[in-house]
XYZ file of C-alpha atoms in Angstrom:
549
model
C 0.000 0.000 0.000
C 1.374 3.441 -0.613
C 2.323 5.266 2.318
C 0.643 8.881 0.957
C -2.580 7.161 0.694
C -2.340 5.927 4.736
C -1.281 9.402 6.087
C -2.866 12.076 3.639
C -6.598 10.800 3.122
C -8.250 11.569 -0.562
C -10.572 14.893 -0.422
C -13.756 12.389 -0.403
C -12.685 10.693 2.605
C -11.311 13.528 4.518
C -14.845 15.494 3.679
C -16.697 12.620 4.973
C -14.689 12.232 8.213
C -15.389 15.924 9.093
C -18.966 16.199 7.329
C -20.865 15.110 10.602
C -19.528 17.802 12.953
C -15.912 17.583 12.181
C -15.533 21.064 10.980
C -16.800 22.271 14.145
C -14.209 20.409 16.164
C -11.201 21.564 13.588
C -12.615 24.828 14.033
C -12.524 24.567 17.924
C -9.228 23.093 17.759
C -7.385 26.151 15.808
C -9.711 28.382 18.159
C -7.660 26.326 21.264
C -4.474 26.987 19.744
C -4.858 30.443 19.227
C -5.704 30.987 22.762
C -3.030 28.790 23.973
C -0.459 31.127 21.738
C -2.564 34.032 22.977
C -2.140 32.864 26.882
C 1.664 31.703 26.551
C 3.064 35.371 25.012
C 0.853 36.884 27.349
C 2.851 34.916 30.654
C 6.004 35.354 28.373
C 4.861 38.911 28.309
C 4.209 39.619 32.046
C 7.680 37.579 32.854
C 9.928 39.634 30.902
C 8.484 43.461 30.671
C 8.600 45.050 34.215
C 5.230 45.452 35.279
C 4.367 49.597 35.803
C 1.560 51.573 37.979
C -1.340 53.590 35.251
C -4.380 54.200 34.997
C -7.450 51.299 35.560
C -9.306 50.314 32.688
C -12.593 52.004 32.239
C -14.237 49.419 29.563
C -13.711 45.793 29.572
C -12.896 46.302 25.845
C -11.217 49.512 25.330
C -9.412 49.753 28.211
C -8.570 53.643 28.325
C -8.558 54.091 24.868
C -11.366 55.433 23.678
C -11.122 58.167 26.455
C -8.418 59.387 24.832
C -9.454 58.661 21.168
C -12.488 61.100 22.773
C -11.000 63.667 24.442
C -10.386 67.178 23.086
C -7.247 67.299 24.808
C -4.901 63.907 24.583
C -1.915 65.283 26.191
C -3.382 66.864 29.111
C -4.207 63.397 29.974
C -0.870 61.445 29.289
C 0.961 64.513 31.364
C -1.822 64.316 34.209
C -0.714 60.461 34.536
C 2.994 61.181 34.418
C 2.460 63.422 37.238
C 0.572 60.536 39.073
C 2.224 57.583 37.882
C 5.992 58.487 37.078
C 8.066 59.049 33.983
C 6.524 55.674 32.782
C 3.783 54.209 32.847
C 1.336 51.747 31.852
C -1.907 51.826 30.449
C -4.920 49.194 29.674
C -5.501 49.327 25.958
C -8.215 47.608 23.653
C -8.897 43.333 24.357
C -6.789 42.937 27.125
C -3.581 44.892 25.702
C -0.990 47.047 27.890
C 0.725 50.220 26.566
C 3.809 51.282 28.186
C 3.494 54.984 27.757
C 6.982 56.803 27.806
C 7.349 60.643 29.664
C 10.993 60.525 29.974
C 13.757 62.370 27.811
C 16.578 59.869 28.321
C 13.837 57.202 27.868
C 12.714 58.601 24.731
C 15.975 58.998 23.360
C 17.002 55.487 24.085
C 13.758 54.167 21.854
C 14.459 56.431 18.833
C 17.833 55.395 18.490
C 16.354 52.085 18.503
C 13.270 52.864 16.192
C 13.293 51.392 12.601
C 15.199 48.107 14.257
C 14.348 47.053 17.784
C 11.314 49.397 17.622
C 8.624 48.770 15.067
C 5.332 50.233 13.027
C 2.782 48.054 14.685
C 0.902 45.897 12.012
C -2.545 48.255 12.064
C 0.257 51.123 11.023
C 1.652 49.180 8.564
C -1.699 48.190 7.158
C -3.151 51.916 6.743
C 0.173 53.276 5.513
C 0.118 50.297 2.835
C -3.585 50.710 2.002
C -3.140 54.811 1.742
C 0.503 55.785 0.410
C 2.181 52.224 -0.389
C 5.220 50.689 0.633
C 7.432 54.053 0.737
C 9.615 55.539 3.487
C 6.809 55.854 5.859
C 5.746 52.129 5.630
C 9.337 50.604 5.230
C 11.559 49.715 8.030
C 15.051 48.281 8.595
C 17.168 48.110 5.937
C 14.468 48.801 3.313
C 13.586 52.024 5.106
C 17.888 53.005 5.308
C 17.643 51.987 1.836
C 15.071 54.072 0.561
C 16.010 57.413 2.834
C 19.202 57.290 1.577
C 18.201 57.431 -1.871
C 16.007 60.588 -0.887
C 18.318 62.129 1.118
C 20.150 64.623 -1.373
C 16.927 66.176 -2.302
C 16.444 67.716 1.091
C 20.460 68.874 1.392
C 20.911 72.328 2.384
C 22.378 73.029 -1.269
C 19.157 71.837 -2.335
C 16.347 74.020 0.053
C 18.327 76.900 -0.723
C 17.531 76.836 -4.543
C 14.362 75.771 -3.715
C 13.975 79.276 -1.327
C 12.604 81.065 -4.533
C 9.884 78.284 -5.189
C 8.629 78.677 -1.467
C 8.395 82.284 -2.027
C 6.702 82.355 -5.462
C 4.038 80.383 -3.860
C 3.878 83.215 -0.546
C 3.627 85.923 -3.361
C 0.668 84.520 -5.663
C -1.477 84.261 -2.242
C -0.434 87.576 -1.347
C -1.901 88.793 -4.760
C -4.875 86.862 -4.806
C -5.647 88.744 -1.177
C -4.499 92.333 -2.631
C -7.078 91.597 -5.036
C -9.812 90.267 -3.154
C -9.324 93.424 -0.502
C -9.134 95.929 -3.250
C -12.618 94.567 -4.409
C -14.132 95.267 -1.038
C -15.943 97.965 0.217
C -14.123 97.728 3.737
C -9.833 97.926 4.316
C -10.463 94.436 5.590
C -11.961 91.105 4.768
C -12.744 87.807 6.490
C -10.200 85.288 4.800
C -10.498 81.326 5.246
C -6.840 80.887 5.804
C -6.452 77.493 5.963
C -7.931 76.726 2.462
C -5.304 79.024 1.179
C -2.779 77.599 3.152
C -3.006 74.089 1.594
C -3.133 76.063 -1.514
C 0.536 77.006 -1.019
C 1.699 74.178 0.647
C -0.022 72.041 -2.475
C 1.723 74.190 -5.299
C 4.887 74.291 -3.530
C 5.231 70.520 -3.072
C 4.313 70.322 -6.691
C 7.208 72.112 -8.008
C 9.853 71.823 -5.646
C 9.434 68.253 -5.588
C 7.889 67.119 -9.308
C 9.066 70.033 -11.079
C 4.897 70.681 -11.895
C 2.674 73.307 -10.685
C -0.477 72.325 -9.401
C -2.079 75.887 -10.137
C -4.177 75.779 -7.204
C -3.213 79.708 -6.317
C -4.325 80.461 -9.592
C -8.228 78.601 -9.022
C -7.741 75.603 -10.517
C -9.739 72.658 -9.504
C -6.806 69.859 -8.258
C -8.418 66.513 -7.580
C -5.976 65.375 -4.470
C -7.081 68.510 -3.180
C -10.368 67.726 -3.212
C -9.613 64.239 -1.605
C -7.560 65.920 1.094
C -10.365 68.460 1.516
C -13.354 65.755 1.768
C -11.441 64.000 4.540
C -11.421 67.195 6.108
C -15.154 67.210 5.633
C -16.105 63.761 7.026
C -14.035 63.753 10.314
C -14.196 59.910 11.724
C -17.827 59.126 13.842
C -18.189 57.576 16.994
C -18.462 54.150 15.266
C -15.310 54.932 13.329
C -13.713 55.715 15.986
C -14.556 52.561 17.763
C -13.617 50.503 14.456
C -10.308 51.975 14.397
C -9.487 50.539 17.816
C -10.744 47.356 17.445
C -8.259 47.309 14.163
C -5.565 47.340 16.370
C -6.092 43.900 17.794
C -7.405 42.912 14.494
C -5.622 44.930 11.182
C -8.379 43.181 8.975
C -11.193 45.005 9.971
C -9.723 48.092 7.939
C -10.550 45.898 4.822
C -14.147 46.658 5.528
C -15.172 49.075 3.484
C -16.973 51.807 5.448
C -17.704 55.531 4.541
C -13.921 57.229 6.056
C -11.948 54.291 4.662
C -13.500 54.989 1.337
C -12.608 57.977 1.307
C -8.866 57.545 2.241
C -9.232 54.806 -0.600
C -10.316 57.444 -2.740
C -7.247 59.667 -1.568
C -4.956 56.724 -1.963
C -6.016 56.220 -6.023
C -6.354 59.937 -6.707
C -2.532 60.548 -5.564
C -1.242 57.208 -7.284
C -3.117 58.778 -10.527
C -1.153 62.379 -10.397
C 2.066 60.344 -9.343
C 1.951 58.480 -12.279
C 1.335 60.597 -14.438
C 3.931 62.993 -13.064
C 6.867 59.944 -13.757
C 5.583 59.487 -17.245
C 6.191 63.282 -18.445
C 9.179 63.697 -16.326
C 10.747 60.880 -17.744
C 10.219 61.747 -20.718
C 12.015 65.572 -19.896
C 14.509 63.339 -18.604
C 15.205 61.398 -21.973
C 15.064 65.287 -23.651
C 17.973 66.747 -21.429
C 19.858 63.918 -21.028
C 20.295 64.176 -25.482
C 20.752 68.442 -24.551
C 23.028 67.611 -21.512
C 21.031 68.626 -18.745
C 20.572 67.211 -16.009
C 17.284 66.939 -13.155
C 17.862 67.628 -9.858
C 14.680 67.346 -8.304
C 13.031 65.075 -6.051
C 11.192 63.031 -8.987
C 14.580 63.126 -10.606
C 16.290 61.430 -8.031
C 13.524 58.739 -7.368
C 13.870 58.191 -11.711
C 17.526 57.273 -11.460
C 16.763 55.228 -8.737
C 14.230 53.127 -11.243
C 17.422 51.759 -13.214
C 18.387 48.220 -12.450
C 22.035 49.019 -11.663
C 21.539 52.085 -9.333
C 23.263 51.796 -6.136
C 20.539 52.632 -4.303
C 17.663 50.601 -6.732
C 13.838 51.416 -5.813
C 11.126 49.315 -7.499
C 8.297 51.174 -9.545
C 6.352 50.564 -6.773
C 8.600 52.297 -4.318
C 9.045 55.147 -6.534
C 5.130 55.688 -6.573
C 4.901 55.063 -2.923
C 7.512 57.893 -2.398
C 5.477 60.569 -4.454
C 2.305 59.642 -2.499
C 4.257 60.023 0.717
C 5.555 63.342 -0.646
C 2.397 65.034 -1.544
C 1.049 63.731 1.728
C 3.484 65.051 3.804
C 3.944 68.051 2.199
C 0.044 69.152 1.825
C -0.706 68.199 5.066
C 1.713 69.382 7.770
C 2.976 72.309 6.039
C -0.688 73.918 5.363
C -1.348 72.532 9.257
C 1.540 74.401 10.706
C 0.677 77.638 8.822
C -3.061 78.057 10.271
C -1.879 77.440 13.603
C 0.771 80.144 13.276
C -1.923 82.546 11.739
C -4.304 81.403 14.885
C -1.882 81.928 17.497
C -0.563 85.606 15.595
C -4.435 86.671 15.421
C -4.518 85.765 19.389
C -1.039 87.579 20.248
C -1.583 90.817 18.810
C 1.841 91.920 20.510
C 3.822 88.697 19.146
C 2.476 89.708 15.528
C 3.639 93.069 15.764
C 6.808 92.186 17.314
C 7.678 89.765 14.690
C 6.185 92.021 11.612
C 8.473 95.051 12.825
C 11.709 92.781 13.065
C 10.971 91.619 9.291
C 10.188 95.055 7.675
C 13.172 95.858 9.551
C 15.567 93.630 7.917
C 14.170 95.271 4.658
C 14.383 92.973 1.914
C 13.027 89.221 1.715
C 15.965 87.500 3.346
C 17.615 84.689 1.745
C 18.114 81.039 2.303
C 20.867 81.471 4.925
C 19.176 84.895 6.636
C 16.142 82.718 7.524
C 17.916 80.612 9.625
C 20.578 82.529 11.023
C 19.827 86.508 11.005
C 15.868 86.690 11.928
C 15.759 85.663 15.673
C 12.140 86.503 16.430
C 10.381 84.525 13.424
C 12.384 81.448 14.237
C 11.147 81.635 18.290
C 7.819 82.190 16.633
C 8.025 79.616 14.091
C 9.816 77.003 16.630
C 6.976 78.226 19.375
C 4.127 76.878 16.775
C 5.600 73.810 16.107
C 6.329 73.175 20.032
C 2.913 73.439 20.770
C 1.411 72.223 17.727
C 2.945 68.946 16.369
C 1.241 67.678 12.979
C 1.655 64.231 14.416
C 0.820 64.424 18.189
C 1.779 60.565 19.169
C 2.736 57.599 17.799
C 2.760 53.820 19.051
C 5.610 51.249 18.142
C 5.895 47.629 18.730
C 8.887 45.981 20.157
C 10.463 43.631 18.062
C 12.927 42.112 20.370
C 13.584 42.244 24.493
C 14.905 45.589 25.364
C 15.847 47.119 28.544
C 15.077 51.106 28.795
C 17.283 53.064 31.312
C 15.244 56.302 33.006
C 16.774 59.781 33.957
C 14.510 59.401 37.427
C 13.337 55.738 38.823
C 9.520 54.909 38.863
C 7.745 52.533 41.572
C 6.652 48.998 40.232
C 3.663 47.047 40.814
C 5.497 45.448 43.396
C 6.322 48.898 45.112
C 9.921 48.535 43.943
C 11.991 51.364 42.587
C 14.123 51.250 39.572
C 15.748 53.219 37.258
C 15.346 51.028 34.380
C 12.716 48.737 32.678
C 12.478 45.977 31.099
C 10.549 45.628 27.572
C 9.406 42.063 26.073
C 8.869 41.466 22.456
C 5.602 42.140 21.134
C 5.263 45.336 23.863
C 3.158 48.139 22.445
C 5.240 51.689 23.489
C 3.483 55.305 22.978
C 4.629 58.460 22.622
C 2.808 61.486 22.885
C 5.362 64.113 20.926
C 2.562 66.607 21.913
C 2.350 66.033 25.478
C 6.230 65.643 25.786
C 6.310 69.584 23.893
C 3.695 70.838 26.420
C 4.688 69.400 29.551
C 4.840 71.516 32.448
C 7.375 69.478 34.385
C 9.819 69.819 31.001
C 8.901 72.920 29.712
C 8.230 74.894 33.028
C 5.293 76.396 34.440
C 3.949 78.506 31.080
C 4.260 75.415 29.038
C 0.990 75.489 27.658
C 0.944 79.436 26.672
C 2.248 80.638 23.107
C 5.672 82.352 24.303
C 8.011 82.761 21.488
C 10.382 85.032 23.775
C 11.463 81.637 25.675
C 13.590 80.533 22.704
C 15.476 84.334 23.019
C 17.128 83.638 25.886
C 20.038 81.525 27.696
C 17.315 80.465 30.738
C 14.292 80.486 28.259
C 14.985 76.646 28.118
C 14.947 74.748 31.016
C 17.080 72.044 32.071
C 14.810 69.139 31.537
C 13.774 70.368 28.006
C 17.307 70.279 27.143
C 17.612 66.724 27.856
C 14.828 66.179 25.078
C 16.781 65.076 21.928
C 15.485 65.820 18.830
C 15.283 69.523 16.847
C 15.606 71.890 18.833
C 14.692 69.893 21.933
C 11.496 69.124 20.048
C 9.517 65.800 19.364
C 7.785 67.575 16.277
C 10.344 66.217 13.781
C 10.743 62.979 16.362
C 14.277 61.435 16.339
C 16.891 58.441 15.343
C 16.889 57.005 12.159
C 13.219 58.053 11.387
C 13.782 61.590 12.138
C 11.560 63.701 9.424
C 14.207 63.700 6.260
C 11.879 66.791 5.087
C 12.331 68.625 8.408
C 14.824 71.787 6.900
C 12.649 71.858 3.657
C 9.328 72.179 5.966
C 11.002 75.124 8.509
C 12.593 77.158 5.470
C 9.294 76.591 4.016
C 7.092 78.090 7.120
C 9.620 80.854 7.241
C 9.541 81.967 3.806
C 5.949 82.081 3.825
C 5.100 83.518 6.987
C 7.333 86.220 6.396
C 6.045 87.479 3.304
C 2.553 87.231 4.954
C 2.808 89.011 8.173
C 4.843 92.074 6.221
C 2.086 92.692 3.774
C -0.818 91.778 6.372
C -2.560 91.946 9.332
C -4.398 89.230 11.574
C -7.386 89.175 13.369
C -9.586 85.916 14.880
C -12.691 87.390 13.499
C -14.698 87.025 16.481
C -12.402 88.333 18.581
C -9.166 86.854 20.285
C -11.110 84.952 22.714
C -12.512 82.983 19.364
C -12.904 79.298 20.637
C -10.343 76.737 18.278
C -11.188 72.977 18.660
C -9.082 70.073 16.790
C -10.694 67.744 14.044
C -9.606 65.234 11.876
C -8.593 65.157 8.547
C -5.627 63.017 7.390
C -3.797 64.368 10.636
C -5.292 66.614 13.252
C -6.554 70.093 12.100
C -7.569 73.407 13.597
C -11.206 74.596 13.738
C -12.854 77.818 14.713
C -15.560 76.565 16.732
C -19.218 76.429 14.868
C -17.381 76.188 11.203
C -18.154 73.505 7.909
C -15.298 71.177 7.747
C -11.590 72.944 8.814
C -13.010 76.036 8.255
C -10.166 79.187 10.157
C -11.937 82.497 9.088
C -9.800 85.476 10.029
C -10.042 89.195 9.644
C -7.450 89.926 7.433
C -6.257 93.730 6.142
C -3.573 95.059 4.614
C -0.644 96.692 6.780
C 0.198 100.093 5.548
């Protein structure tokens, strides 16, 4: 008899040994194994990670996280349990899970220089970032991810920002136009502006030609459809059902494969910016072919990701890379820039002194300053510019999952469980860590005791930052950008951009919260979290805007 036909059964046989309930008890059976791998990482889990002091759970499936999914104010809660808990902490987190949140400078800097390698994207992350801009820098990790940075890397060189200075103001000047024009048609000196429309206006057009050599024409009225996509996120903002969805994912990354009305709609985003990227490669390789038979030569960001497209490039991306990385691109660059800019605009209209202070050091200085004068000869707009981005981080956390046993040293010990003290902690593989870059930036204990108010004058002086805050690595003692090998390659590009623009805005205007300064601002979300005048459609900022004579 042949021994296949004793150990693997035919089809027939094998369906009618299972046919009268079998299925059930396979079914059981892979049920009882998952648990049993479920149950042993969890007692591997609680072995090796040092168990901390948080918060208690406040639903048997969410743990604590849709409070803070909820709440208008995230960091205010991670910072209130730092105070009660110690620079680390634990929290209860969706089906049983356990967050170790981390508070600590020295903490945080061990785990970014870490991140990429020891320190993971957590497989929900990886899903959305796959589903949304593909398997570019902010998906890839390891090698792949040093891999693909590096190949980016000369676009954002300081040789490179400073010819792209001119692009960044071109953009600044068309809006300033387009306002001229809508003032001088006005019956009143002033008018009430929706800024940030306009800002993703610039921040679209600007991405478009500094980094694919194409201008989007937004500025000019035209009807761009990522901007559209971007702006009907903006629209929807996630519902209490979403919301609920989203957390579940985390235990379970499937679930985002059911279609529902916001995943559409990043769907939507996801095939509209593959469509431009596209067919952004085909014309600019065909420029390419052109001035390669003239001699020229394309030194742009699309330009370096088409060299990278030949087999024997040193640093070789796949097509699908190179689309990923445009997507990525005009993410990045619509969203955070054009973010960054309202808030700046909301916190000027607010500080009527700050605005005044910084619009007399510009005019001033006289002339639009150059590449090198924005970052070295203009004190005031950097401390406000640096001031924005302190207290209002694009990205306010993330969460990363350990891929290996780690042990995390602490600049101050925390009690255990077990009422211990120690100055370290131990991390097991497959431990969820959070950050909250916005709570770190705000923190009182860090920051000092007006952490939470708009003060640009604390980055003009020796004392203006503390000693704690300058134990937090990262620009400028900032989370914003994060740190390590992920540190935001576009960080130089976005500040020179903020700069340019804000500086050619605040000469030529003035800025008023047109309801007065005590105008109520509340956060929803888009793509990434977005400021909202209180009462407005969608992410609508409406300020009273006139000219400065």
């Amino acid at each position: 008899m042949n021994l296949f036909t004793i150990f693997v059964p035919s089809p027939s046989s094998l369906w009618t040994t299972i046919r009268p309930g079998g299925a059930f008890n396979i079914a059981c059976s892979f049920a009882a194994l998952w648990a049993l791998i479920k149950v042993s990482r969890m007692l591997r889990w609680r072995v090796k990670t040092t168990q901390l002091l948080g918060p208690t759970r406040t639903s048997l499936v969410y743990g604590v996280s849709r409070d803070l999914i909820s709440s208008h104010d995230r960091a205010a809660i991670y910072e209130r349990w730092a105070t009660e808990y110690g620079v680390v902490y634990m929290i209860p987190s969706v089906l049983g899970q356990t967050n170790v949140v981390l508070c600590d400078p020295k903490a945080i800097a061990h785990f970014y220089a870490r991140e990429t390698w020891t320190y993971v994207k957590t497989p929900l992350t990886l899903a959305f970032l796959e589903s949304s801009t593909g398997k570019g820098l902010l998906w890839s990790q390891g090698e792949t991810h040093r891999r693909q940075r590096k190949a980016l890397t000369p676009a954002f060189s300081n040789a490179a920002i400073r010819k792209l200075t001119s692009v960044f103001y071109d953009s600044a000047y068309k809006a300033k136009g387009q306002w001229d024009n809508v003032i001088e048609s006005s019956k009143d000196d002033e008018v009430v502006i929706e800024v940030q429309n306009w800002m993703n206006h610039i921040s679209l057009d600007t991405v478009g030609i500094a980094g694919f050599s194409h201008d989007f024409g937004s500025l000019d009225g035209k009807r761009v459809s990522v901007a559209e996509a971007f702006d009907t996120l903006g629209n929807n903002p996630p519902s209490a059902v979403g919301r609920a969805v989203f957390l579940l994912a985390s235990v379970f990354p499937i679930i985002l494969k059911i279609p529902n009305k916001r995943q559409n709609l990043f769907k939507k985003l996801g095939i509209t910016m593959e469509k431009i990227s596209n067919e952004l490669l085909i014309r600019s390789r065909r420029e390419k072919d052109a001035n390669m038979s003239q001699g020229g030569e394309e030194n742009s960001l699309i330009g370096l990701l088409i060299k990278s497209e030949d087999q024997d490039a040193e640093l070789h991306m796949s097509a699908e890379e190179v689309v990923a990385q445009m997507k990525v691109l005009l993410l990045a660059g619509y969203e955070t820039t054009s973010i960054s800019l309202t808030w700046v605009l909301i916190e000027l209209s607010r500080h009527s002194d700050v605005q005044t202070t910084l619009r007399e050091e510009l005019l001033a200085f006289g002339p639009d300053p150059t590449y090198d004068q924005l970052k070295a000869n203009l004190p005031y707009l950097d401390a406000v510019v640096h001031e924005t981005l302190r207290l209002h981080p694009p990205v306010p956390e993330s969460t990363r999952l350990a891929a290996a046993d780690d042990i995390i040293p602490l600049s101050e010990p925390v009690r255990t469980v077990s009422g211990n003290m120690t100055d370290s902690i131990s991390i097991a593989k497959g431990t969820l860590i959070t950050i909250s870059m916005e709570a770190i930036n705000r923190s009182s204990t860090i920051w000092g005791p007006h952490a939470k108010e708009f003060k640009p004058d604390r980055w003009l002086t020796e004392d203006g930052i503390g000693g704690k805050a300058k134990e937090v690595q990262g620009h400028r003692h900032l989370l914003t950008f994060v740190d390590g090998p992920r540190t935001c390659l576009g960080k130089d590009f976005a500040v020179i951009e903020f700069k340019t623009v804000l500086s050619v805005l605040v000469k030529n205007f003035v800025f008023e919260m047109r309801d007065g300064p005590d105008t109520p601002v509340e956060i929803v979300w888009g793509v990434l979290p977005r400021p909202r005048v209180v009462g407005e459609d969608g992410t609508g900022v409406p300020l009273r805007v006139r000219r400065y004579e």
